[in-house]
Amino acid sequence: MPSRPLRRTRPVVVSVTCPGPNARFTSARPLPLFGALLGVLFLGAGCGDLDSGTLVAVETDSPVPTLHLGRDLPSLPGLVDQWGRQLPLAELEALWTDSWALPEEEGLRIRAEAVQALVLVLEPRLDEKELEGEVRRVREALAGVSGALDGLELASLDGPVADAGQAGARASAALQAGDRAGALRWALEASDHLRRATPEVLALALIRETEEALKVLERSHSNPSTSATGRNSGAETYSEVTRARIHRLLLGARDALEEGDPARALRRAWYAVGLLESSSDGPDRRELDEPREEGP
């Protein structure tokens, strides 16, 4: 679970529209809790929360470090809006959107399939200048993130940023080799990897993981003999009051997402993790930091 990082903020402003064929996909249904929120988080937000002209900002002065992306960074919905309005791509766009509510590995697979399908349809419609611009914006965003982190190792950012860097390098290499489809595909995938570290996605993931951990805890509490060790797993150290606090924090996190405040959602989910990891019912350090987050 995330832990408090260095208290350091280095926003990056690197000058740089937010922005899927009739392919069939096999996908598990997203969790109902999250599926209803995705339109607000990704489409309603315009695919980015920064003003035009800003590609990416790195926020490390928070319990869980995050990335904030600009509307100019390429995205599947953005390209559909810009180049495919007259095409039947609504189902493909919905697959991409819903994928963010799935467990990470499955979401990655679904998005990769959606991007590849989109590229087959839209790549011929992009002129050379536009394609080069998409790859350039990804490259500049990656350079901005790298400069902002400046050697910092932050668990919530390391994996997405590394994966984005690999995809971005492939996009540049494909463009140089004249592989237009490859350049567009990898530019979109690089952007999507960066989105894995945005407050919206991290909040969704942390809420889901905490709820699953809480279910395991409550099952072991009601039937200690079923624990993997054959003895009580420690669930009795969590009182009803503690579990009620965790539930309230998770409910508050979901409410914050619905209200379009992913930063607050992420903070509430992080406090819930603190209570879940605590070995006693005394005030956890995270509660003392911001006790009001427990409220409605």
mmCIF file of C-alpha atoms in Angstrom:
data_model
loop_
_atom_site.group_PDB
_atom_site.id
_atom_site.type_symbol
_atom_site.label_atom_id
_atom_site.label_comp_id
_atom_site.label_asym_id
_atom_site.label_seq_id
_atom_site.Cartn_x
_atom_site.Cartn_y
_atom_site.Cartn_z
ATOM 1 C CA MET A 1 0.000 0.000 0.000
ATOM 2 C CA PRO A 2 1.223 3.548 -0.650
ATOM 3 C CA SER A 3 3.216 5.263 2.054
ATOM 4 C CA ARG A 4 3.884 8.929 2.623
ATOM 5 C CA PRO A 5 6.631 10.113 0.247
ATOM 6 C CA LEU A 6 8.987 13.053 0.412
ATOM 7 C CA ARG A 7 7.009 16.271 0.816
ATOM 8 C CA ARG A 8 8.001 17.804 -2.468
ATOM 9 C CA THR A 9 6.052 19.462 -5.266
ATOM 10 C CA ARG A 10 7.548 20.148 -8.676
ATOM 11 C CA PRO A 11 4.862 20.987 -11.219
ATOM 12 C CA VAL A 12 6.029 20.614 -14.802
ATOM 13 C CA VAL A 13 4.687 22.910 -17.477
ATOM 14 C CA VAL A 14 5.801 21.851 -20.937
ATOM 15 C CA SER A 15 4.002 23.748 -23.606
ATOM 16 C CA VAL A 16 1.850 21.627 -25.896
ATOM 17 C CA THR A 17 -6.775 18.208 -28.519
ATOM 18 C CA CYS A 18 -7.813 16.224 -25.926
ATOM 19 C CA PRO A 19 -8.575 14.561 -27.907
ATOM 20 C CA GLY A 20 -12.070 2.823 -31.772
ATOM 21 C CA PRO A 21 -13.632 -0.206 -36.108
ATOM 22 C CA ASN A 22 -16.178 -2.829 -35.696
ATOM 23 C CA ALA A 23 -14.014 -5.264 -33.754
ATOM 24 C CA ARG A 24 -15.189 -7.764 -31.178
ATOM 25 C CA PHE A 25 -13.625 -7.912 -27.741
ATOM 26 C CA THR A 26 -13.892 -10.319 -24.852
ATOM 27 C CA SER A 27 -13.997 -8.408 -21.600
ATOM 28 C CA ALA A 28 -15.163 -9.007 -18.070
ATOM 29 C CA ARG A 29 -17.812 -6.581 -16.892
ATOM 30 C CA PRO A 30 -16.388 -3.735 -14.789
ATOM 31 C CA LEU A 31 -17.422 -3.539 -11.168
ATOM 32 C CA PRO A 32 -20.808 -1.758 -10.998
ATOM 33 C CA LEU A 33 -19.488 0.636 -8.365
ATOM 34 C CA PHE A 34 -16.928 2.111 -10.709
ATOM 35 C CA GLY A 35 -18.595 1.770 -14.085
ATOM 36 C CA ALA A 36 -21.051 4.577 -13.368
ATOM 37 C CA LEU A 37 -18.220 6.994 -12.549
ATOM 38 C CA LEU A 38 -16.110 6.606 -15.655
ATOM 39 C CA GLY A 39 -17.974 8.956 -17.936
ATOM 40 C CA VAL A 40 -17.443 11.770 -15.457
ATOM 41 C CA LEU A 41 -13.803 10.928 -14.838
ATOM 42 C CA PHE A 42 -12.583 10.488 -18.402
ATOM 43 C CA LEU A 43 -15.042 11.914 -20.897
ATOM 44 C CA GLY A 44 -16.610 14.693 -18.871
ATOM 45 C CA ALA A 45 -13.164 15.846 -17.795
ATOM 46 C CA GLY A 46 -12.066 16.229 -21.405
ATOM 47 C CA CYS A 47 -9.381 13.536 -21.067
ATOM 48 C CA GLY A 48 -7.210 15.809 -18.954
ATOM 49 C CA ASP A 49 -7.506 18.226 -16.049
ATOM 50 C CA LEU A 50 -4.849 20.802 -16.997
ATOM 51 C CA ASP A 51 -5.328 23.919 -19.076
ATOM 52 C CA SER A 52 -4.516 23.826 -22.758
ATOM 53 C CA GLY A 53 -0.794 24.346 -23.319
ATOM 54 C CA THR A 54 0.223 22.178 -20.369
ATOM 55 C CA LEU A 55 1.030 18.537 -21.014
ATOM 56 C CA VAL A 56 1.707 17.151 -17.566
ATOM 57 C CA ALA A 57 2.217 18.160 -13.947
ATOM 58 C CA VAL A 58 3.729 15.940 -11.268
ATOM 59 C CA GLU A 59 2.162 16.236 -7.806
ATOM 60 C CA THR A 60 4.301 14.800 -5.023
ATOM 61 C CA ASP A 61 3.027 16.948 -2.156
ATOM 62 C CA SER A 62 0.209 14.544 -1.280
ATOM 63 C CA PRO A 63 -0.082 11.152 0.448
ATOM 64 C CA VAL A 64 -0.097 9.382 -2.931
ATOM 65 C CA PRO A 65 1.962 11.071 -5.693
ATOM 66 C CA THR A 66 0.035 11.530 -8.934
ATOM 67 C CA LEU A 67 0.242 12.881 -12.459
ATOM 68 C CA HIS A 68 -2.090 15.513 -13.866
ATOM 69 C CA LEU A 69 -2.393 15.376 -17.642
ATOM 70 C CA GLY A 70 -3.285 18.030 -20.169
ATOM 71 C CA ARG A 71 -6.038 17.881 -22.745
ATOM 72 C CA ASP A 72 -3.452 17.991 -25.527
ATOM 73 C CA LEU A 73 -2.033 14.574 -24.656
ATOM 74 C CA PRO A 74 -3.375 11.988 -27.144
ATOM 75 C CA SER A 75 -6.213 9.709 -26.086
ATOM 76 C CA LEU A 76 -8.565 7.294 -27.778
ATOM 77 C CA PRO A 77 -11.708 9.369 -27.053
ATOM 78 C CA GLY A 78 -9.910 12.502 -28.211
ATOM 79 C CA LEU A 79 -8.934 10.988 -31.545
ATOM 80 C CA VAL A 80 -12.442 9.632 -32.044
ATOM 81 C CA ASP A 81 -13.838 13.097 -31.398
ATOM 82 C CA GLN A 82 -11.336 14.754 -33.703
ATOM 83 C CA TRP A 83 -11.162 12.304 -36.596
ATOM 84 C CA GLY A 84 -13.924 9.728 -36.258
ATOM 85 C CA ARG A 85 -17.173 11.508 -35.449
ATOM 86 C CA GLN A 86 -18.917 10.057 -38.499
ATOM 87 C CA LEU A 87 -17.727 6.509 -37.787
ATOM 88 C CA PRO A 88 -19.455 3.847 -35.625
ATOM 89 C CA LEU A 89 -16.871 3.922 -32.859
ATOM 90 C CA ALA A 90 -19.073 4.387 -29.792
ATOM 91 C CA GLU A 91 -18.682 0.767 -28.657
ATOM 92 C CA LEU A 92 -14.921 0.961 -28.980
ATOM 93 C CA GLU A 93 -14.821 4.201 -27.011
ATOM 94 C CA ALA A 94 -16.991 2.627 -24.299
ATOM 95 C CA LEU A 95 -14.622 -0.339 -24.036
ATOM 96 C CA TRP A 96 -11.689 1.997 -23.498
ATOM 97 C CA THR A 97 -13.607 3.984 -20.889
ATOM 98 C CA ASP A 98 -14.909 0.941 -19.005
ATOM 99 C CA SER A 99 -11.458 -0.671 -18.969
ATOM 100 C CA TRP A 100 -10.309 1.730 -16.254
ATOM 101 C CA ALA A 101 -12.688 0.068 -13.776
ATOM 102 C CA LEU A 102 -11.146 -3.358 -14.335
ATOM 103 C CA PRO A 103 -8.185 -4.877 -12.467
ATOM 104 C CA GLU A 104 -4.996 -3.415 -13.875
ATOM 105 C CA GLU A 105 -3.769 -6.309 -16.016
ATOM 106 C CA GLU A 106 -7.147 -6.841 -17.627
ATOM 107 C CA GLY A 107 -7.615 -3.133 -18.156
ATOM 108 C CA LEU A 108 -4.232 -2.921 -19.875
ATOM 109 C CA ARG A 109 -5.192 -5.726 -22.236
ATOM 110 C CA ILE A 110 -8.575 -4.258 -23.125
ATOM 111 C CA ARG A 111 -7.114 -0.806 -23.777
ATOM 112 C CA ALA A 112 -4.360 -2.238 -25.958
ATOM 113 C CA GLU A 113 -6.961 -4.105 -28.027
ATOM 114 C CA ALA A 114 -9.104 -0.987 -28.322
ATOM 115 C CA VAL A 115 -6.146 1.161 -29.374
ATOM 116 C CA GLN A 116 -5.035 -1.322 -32.027
ATOM 117 C CA ALA A 117 -8.566 -1.463 -33.425
ATOM 118 C CA LEU A 118 -8.789 2.330 -33.476
ATOM 119 C CA VAL A 119 -5.476 2.664 -35.287
ATOM 120 C CA LEU A 120 -6.691 0.449 -38.133
ATOM 121 C CA VAL A 121 -9.540 2.869 -38.787
ATOM 122 C CA LEU A 122 -8.137 6.302 -37.974
ATOM 123 C CA GLU A 123 -4.455 6.134 -38.930
ATOM 124 C CA PRO A 124 -5.183 6.715 -42.658
ATOM 125 C CA ARG A 125 -7.176 9.836 -41.734
ATOM 126 C CA LEU A 126 -4.308 11.570 -39.912
ATOM 127 C CA ASP A 127 -1.979 13.685 -41.997
ATOM 128 C CA GLU A 128 1.749 13.476 -41.411
ATOM 129 C CA LYS A 129 1.913 16.688 -39.426
ATOM 130 C CA GLU A 130 -0.812 15.584 -37.024
ATOM 131 C CA LEU A 131 0.767 12.172 -36.479
ATOM 132 C CA GLU A 132 4.145 13.714 -35.782
ATOM 133 C CA GLY A 133 2.466 16.088 -33.342
ATOM 134 C CA GLU A 134 0.902 13.250 -31.362
ATOM 135 C CA VAL A 135 4.254 11.498 -30.994
ATOM 136 C CA ARG A 136 6.017 14.754 -30.142
ATOM 137 C CA ARG A 137 3.535 15.599 -27.390
ATOM 138 C CA VAL A 138 4.037 12.191 -25.812
ATOM 139 C CA ARG A 139 7.801 12.589 -25.982
ATOM 140 C CA GLU A 140 7.644 16.044 -24.370
ATOM 141 C CA ALA A 141 5.331 14.799 -21.620
ATOM 142 C CA LEU A 142 7.691 11.947 -20.807
ATOM 143 C CA ALA A 143 10.650 14.315 -20.701
ATOM 144 C CA GLY A 144 8.715 16.586 -18.349
ATOM 145 C CA VAL A 145 7.860 13.740 -15.988
ATOM 146 C CA SER A 146 11.439 12.491 -15.978
ATOM 147 C CA GLY A 147 12.773 15.947 -15.195
ATOM 148 C CA ALA A 148 10.254 16.498 -12.418
ATOM 149 C CA LEU A 149 10.948 13.214 -10.683
ATOM 150 C CA ASP A 150 14.697 13.792 -10.943
ATOM 151 C CA GLY A 151 15.665 10.460 -9.409
ATOM 152 C CA LEU A 152 12.796 10.210 -6.928
ATOM 153 C CA GLU A 153 11.422 6.686 -6.539
ATOM 154 C CA LEU A 154 7.682 6.856 -5.895
ATOM 155 C CA ALA A 155 5.751 3.609 -5.885
ATOM 156 C CA SER A 156 2.568 5.033 -7.391
ATOM 157 C CA LEU A 157 4.460 6.522 -10.356
ATOM 158 C CA ASP A 158 7.389 4.213 -11.063
ATOM 159 C CA GLY A 159 5.552 1.444 -12.945
ATOM 160 C CA PRO A 160 3.296 3.637 -15.108
ATOM 161 C CA VAL A 161 6.120 6.045 -15.954
ATOM 162 C CA ALA A 162 8.504 3.215 -16.900
ATOM 163 C CA ASP A 163 5.877 1.552 -19.100
ATOM 164 C CA ALA A 164 5.038 4.888 -20.706
ATOM 165 C CA GLY A 165 8.707 5.498 -21.428
ATOM 166 C CA GLN A 166 9.047 2.173 -23.228
ATOM 167 C CA ALA A 167 5.917 2.784 -25.295
ATOM 168 C CA GLY A 168 7.022 6.330 -26.087
ATOM 169 C CA ALA A 169 10.396 5.093 -27.338
ATOM 170 C CA ARG A 170 8.602 2.607 -29.592
ATOM 171 C CA ALA A 171 6.397 5.380 -30.950
ATOM 172 C CA SER A 172 9.413 7.508 -31.847
ATOM 173 C CA ALA A 173 11.216 4.567 -33.445
ATOM 174 C CA ALA A 174 8.136 3.587 -35.451
ATOM 175 C CA LEU A 175 7.666 7.137 -36.707
ATOM 176 C CA GLN A 176 11.289 7.328 -37.785
ATOM 177 C CA ALA A 177 10.934 4.001 -39.611
ATOM 178 C CA GLY A 178 7.839 5.175 -41.467
ATOM 179 C CA ASP A 179 5.510 2.872 -39.530
ATOM 180 C CA ARG A 180 2.561 5.241 -39.127
ATOM 181 C CA ALA A 181 0.259 2.691 -37.511
ATOM 182 C CA GLY A 182 2.925 1.675 -35.016
ATOM 183 C CA ALA A 183 3.725 5.286 -34.163
ATOM 184 C CA LEU A 184 0.084 6.105 -33.442
ATOM 185 C CA ARG A 185 -0.496 2.908 -31.490
ATOM 186 C CA TRP A 186 2.488 3.337 -29.206
ATOM 187 C CA ALA A 187 1.842 7.053 -28.688
ATOM 188 C CA LEU A 188 -1.680 6.242 -27.482
ATOM 189 C CA GLU A 189 -0.446 3.412 -25.266
ATOM 190 C CA ALA A 190 2.238 5.655 -23.755
ATOM 191 C CA SER A 191 -0.416 8.237 -22.884
ATOM 192 C CA ASP A 192 -2.618 5.557 -21.346
ATOM 193 C CA HIS A 193 0.253 4.345 -19.178
ATOM 194 C CA LEU A 194 0.645 7.878 -17.830
ATOM 195 C CA ARG A 195 -3.097 7.939 -17.100
ATOM 196 C CA ARG A 196 -2.593 4.975 -14.756
ATOM 197 C CA ALA A 197 -0.927 7.435 -12.361
ATOM 198 C CA THR A 198 -3.689 10.069 -12.398
ATOM 199 C CA PRO A 199 -5.772 10.698 -9.254
ATOM 200 C CA GLU A 200 -8.891 9.227 -10.886
ATOM 201 C CA VAL A 201 -7.313 5.885 -11.729
ATOM 202 C CA LEU A 202 -5.304 5.566 -8.518
ATOM 203 C CA ALA A 203 -8.388 6.356 -6.440
ATOM 204 C CA LEU A 204 -10.426 3.731 -8.283
ATOM 205 C CA ALA A 205 -7.707 1.131 -7.789
ATOM 206 C CA LEU A 206 -7.140 1.931 -4.119
ATOM 207 C CA ILE A 207 -10.857 1.856 -3.322
ATOM 208 C CA ARG A 208 -11.260 -1.483 -5.066
ATOM 209 C CA GLU A 209 -8.216 -3.054 -3.401
ATOM 210 C CA THR A 210 -9.189 -1.769 0.042
ATOM 211 C CA GLU A 211 -12.730 -3.058 -0.295
ATOM 212 C CA GLU A 212 -11.429 -6.484 -1.291
ATOM 213 C CA ALA A 213 -9.014 -6.529 1.656
ATOM 214 C CA LEU A 214 -11.825 -5.480 3.983
ATOM 215 C CA LYS A 215 -14.008 -8.338 2.744
ATOM 216 C CA VAL A 216 -11.219 -10.812 3.540
ATOM 217 C CA LEU A 217 -10.783 -9.261 6.978
ATOM 218 C CA GLU A 218 -14.486 -9.470 7.745
ATOM 219 C CA ARG A 219 -14.707 -13.090 6.578
ATOM 220 C CA SER A 220 -11.835 -14.060 8.857
ATOM 221 C CA HIS A 221 -13.425 -12.089 11.687
ATOM 222 C CA SER A 222 -16.711 -13.966 11.359
ATOM 223 C CA ASN A 223 -14.985 -17.353 10.970
ATOM 224 C CA PRO A 224 -11.367 -17.290 12.212
ATOM 225 C CA SER A 225 -10.855 -20.982 11.479
ATOM 226 C CA THR A 226 -11.039 -20.259 7.740
ATOM 227 C CA SER A 227 -7.909 -18.130 7.722
ATOM 228 C CA ALA A 228 -4.926 -19.370 5.734
ATOM 229 C CA THR A 229 -2.888 -19.913 8.892
ATOM 230 C CA GLY A 230 -5.587 -21.997 10.584
ATOM 231 C CA ARG A 231 -5.795 -19.475 13.407
ATOM 232 C CA ASN A 232 -7.308 -16.074 13.857
ATOM 233 C CA SER A 233 -5.618 -13.753 11.372
ATOM 234 C CA GLY A 234 -5.817 -10.787 13.705
ATOM 235 C CA ALA A 235 -9.267 -9.645 12.666
ATOM 236 C CA GLU A 236 -10.305 -9.411 16.313
ATOM 237 C CA THR A 237 -7.935 -6.444 16.684
ATOM 238 C CA TYR A 238 -10.310 -4.450 14.481
ATOM 239 C CA SER A 239 -13.375 -3.313 16.386
ATOM 240 C CA GLU A 240 -16.730 -2.597 14.817
ATOM 241 C CA VAL A 241 -15.879 1.083 15.229
ATOM 242 C CA THR A 242 -12.713 0.713 13.156
ATOM 243 C CA ARG A 243 -14.465 -1.206 10.411
ATOM 244 C CA ALA A 244 -17.265 1.371 10.381
ATOM 245 C CA ARG A 245 -14.666 4.109 9.941
ATOM 246 C CA ILE A 246 -13.135 2.275 7.004
ATOM 247 C CA HIS A 247 -16.544 1.836 5.386
ATOM 248 C CA ARG A 248 -17.301 5.538 5.856
ATOM 249 C CA LEU A 249 -14.012 6.563 4.314
ATOM 250 C CA LEU A 250 -14.573 4.324 1.302
ATOM 251 C CA LEU A 251 -18.107 5.626 0.895
ATOM 252 C CA GLY A 252 -16.745 9.153 1.105
ATOM 253 C CA ALA A 253 -14.137 8.292 -1.523
ATOM 254 C CA ARG A 254 -16.834 7.065 -3.885
ATOM 255 C CA ASP A 255 -18.889 10.195 -3.231
ATOM 256 C CA ALA A 256 -15.868 12.374 -3.985
ATOM 257 C CA LEU A 257 -15.386 10.630 -7.324
ATOM 258 C CA GLU A 258 -19.021 11.206 -8.213
ATOM 259 C CA GLU A 259 -18.586 14.867 -7.305
ATOM 260 C CA GLY A 260 -15.572 15.155 -9.598
ATOM 261 C CA ASP A 261 -12.989 15.500 -6.819
ATOM 262 C CA PRO A 262 -10.532 12.619 -7.401
ATOM 263 C CA ALA A 263 -7.856 14.136 -5.157
ATOM 264 C CA ARG A 264 -10.208 13.992 -2.173
ATOM 265 C CA ALA A 265 -11.302 10.492 -3.188
ATOM 266 C CA LEU A 266 -7.704 9.324 -3.257
ATOM 267 C CA ARG A 267 -6.960 10.919 0.106
ATOM 268 C CA ARG A 268 -9.977 9.273 1.752
ATOM 269 C CA ALA A 269 -9.064 5.893 0.290
ATOM 270 C CA TRP A 270 -5.513 6.328 1.582
ATOM 271 C CA TYR A 271 -6.783 7.047 5.108
ATOM 272 C CA ALA A 272 -8.919 3.901 4.862
ATOM 273 C CA VAL A 273 -5.772 1.951 4.041
ATOM 274 C CA GLY A 274 -4.127 3.427 7.130
ATOM 275 C CA LEU A 275 -6.928 2.148 9.339
ATOM 276 C CA LEU A 276 -6.903 -1.231 7.660
ATOM 277 C CA GLU A 277 -3.157 -1.600 8.221
ATOM 278 C CA SER A 278 -3.317 -0.385 11.803
ATOM 279 C CA SER A 279 -2.903 -3.092 14.453
ATOM 280 C CA SER A 280 -5.013 -1.309 17.064
ATOM 281 C CA ASP A 281 -8.120 0.798 17.426
ATOM 282 C CA GLY A 282 -6.199 3.854 18.534
ATOM 283 C CA PRO A 283 -6.026 6.899 16.269
ATOM 284 C CA ASP A 284 -3.885 6.122 13.250
ATOM 285 C CA ARG A 285 -1.349 8.703 12.121
ATOM 286 C CA ARG A 286 -3.384 9.257 8.980
ATOM 287 C CA GLU A 287 -6.490 10.018 11.035
ATOM 288 C CA LEU A 288 -4.566 12.597 13.039
ATOM 289 C CA ASP A 289 -3.316 14.232 9.854
ATOM 290 C CA GLU A 290 -6.814 15.021 8.620
ATOM 291 C CA PRO A 291 -9.589 13.721 10.861
ATOM 292 C CA ARG A 292 -12.323 15.484 8.896
ATOM 293 C CA GLU A 293 -11.781 13.081 5.995
ATOM 294 C CA GLU A 294 -13.685 10.487 7.994
ATOM 295 C CA GLY A 295 -16.865 12.540 7.797
ATOM 296 C CA PRO A 296 -19.503 12.517 5.060
#
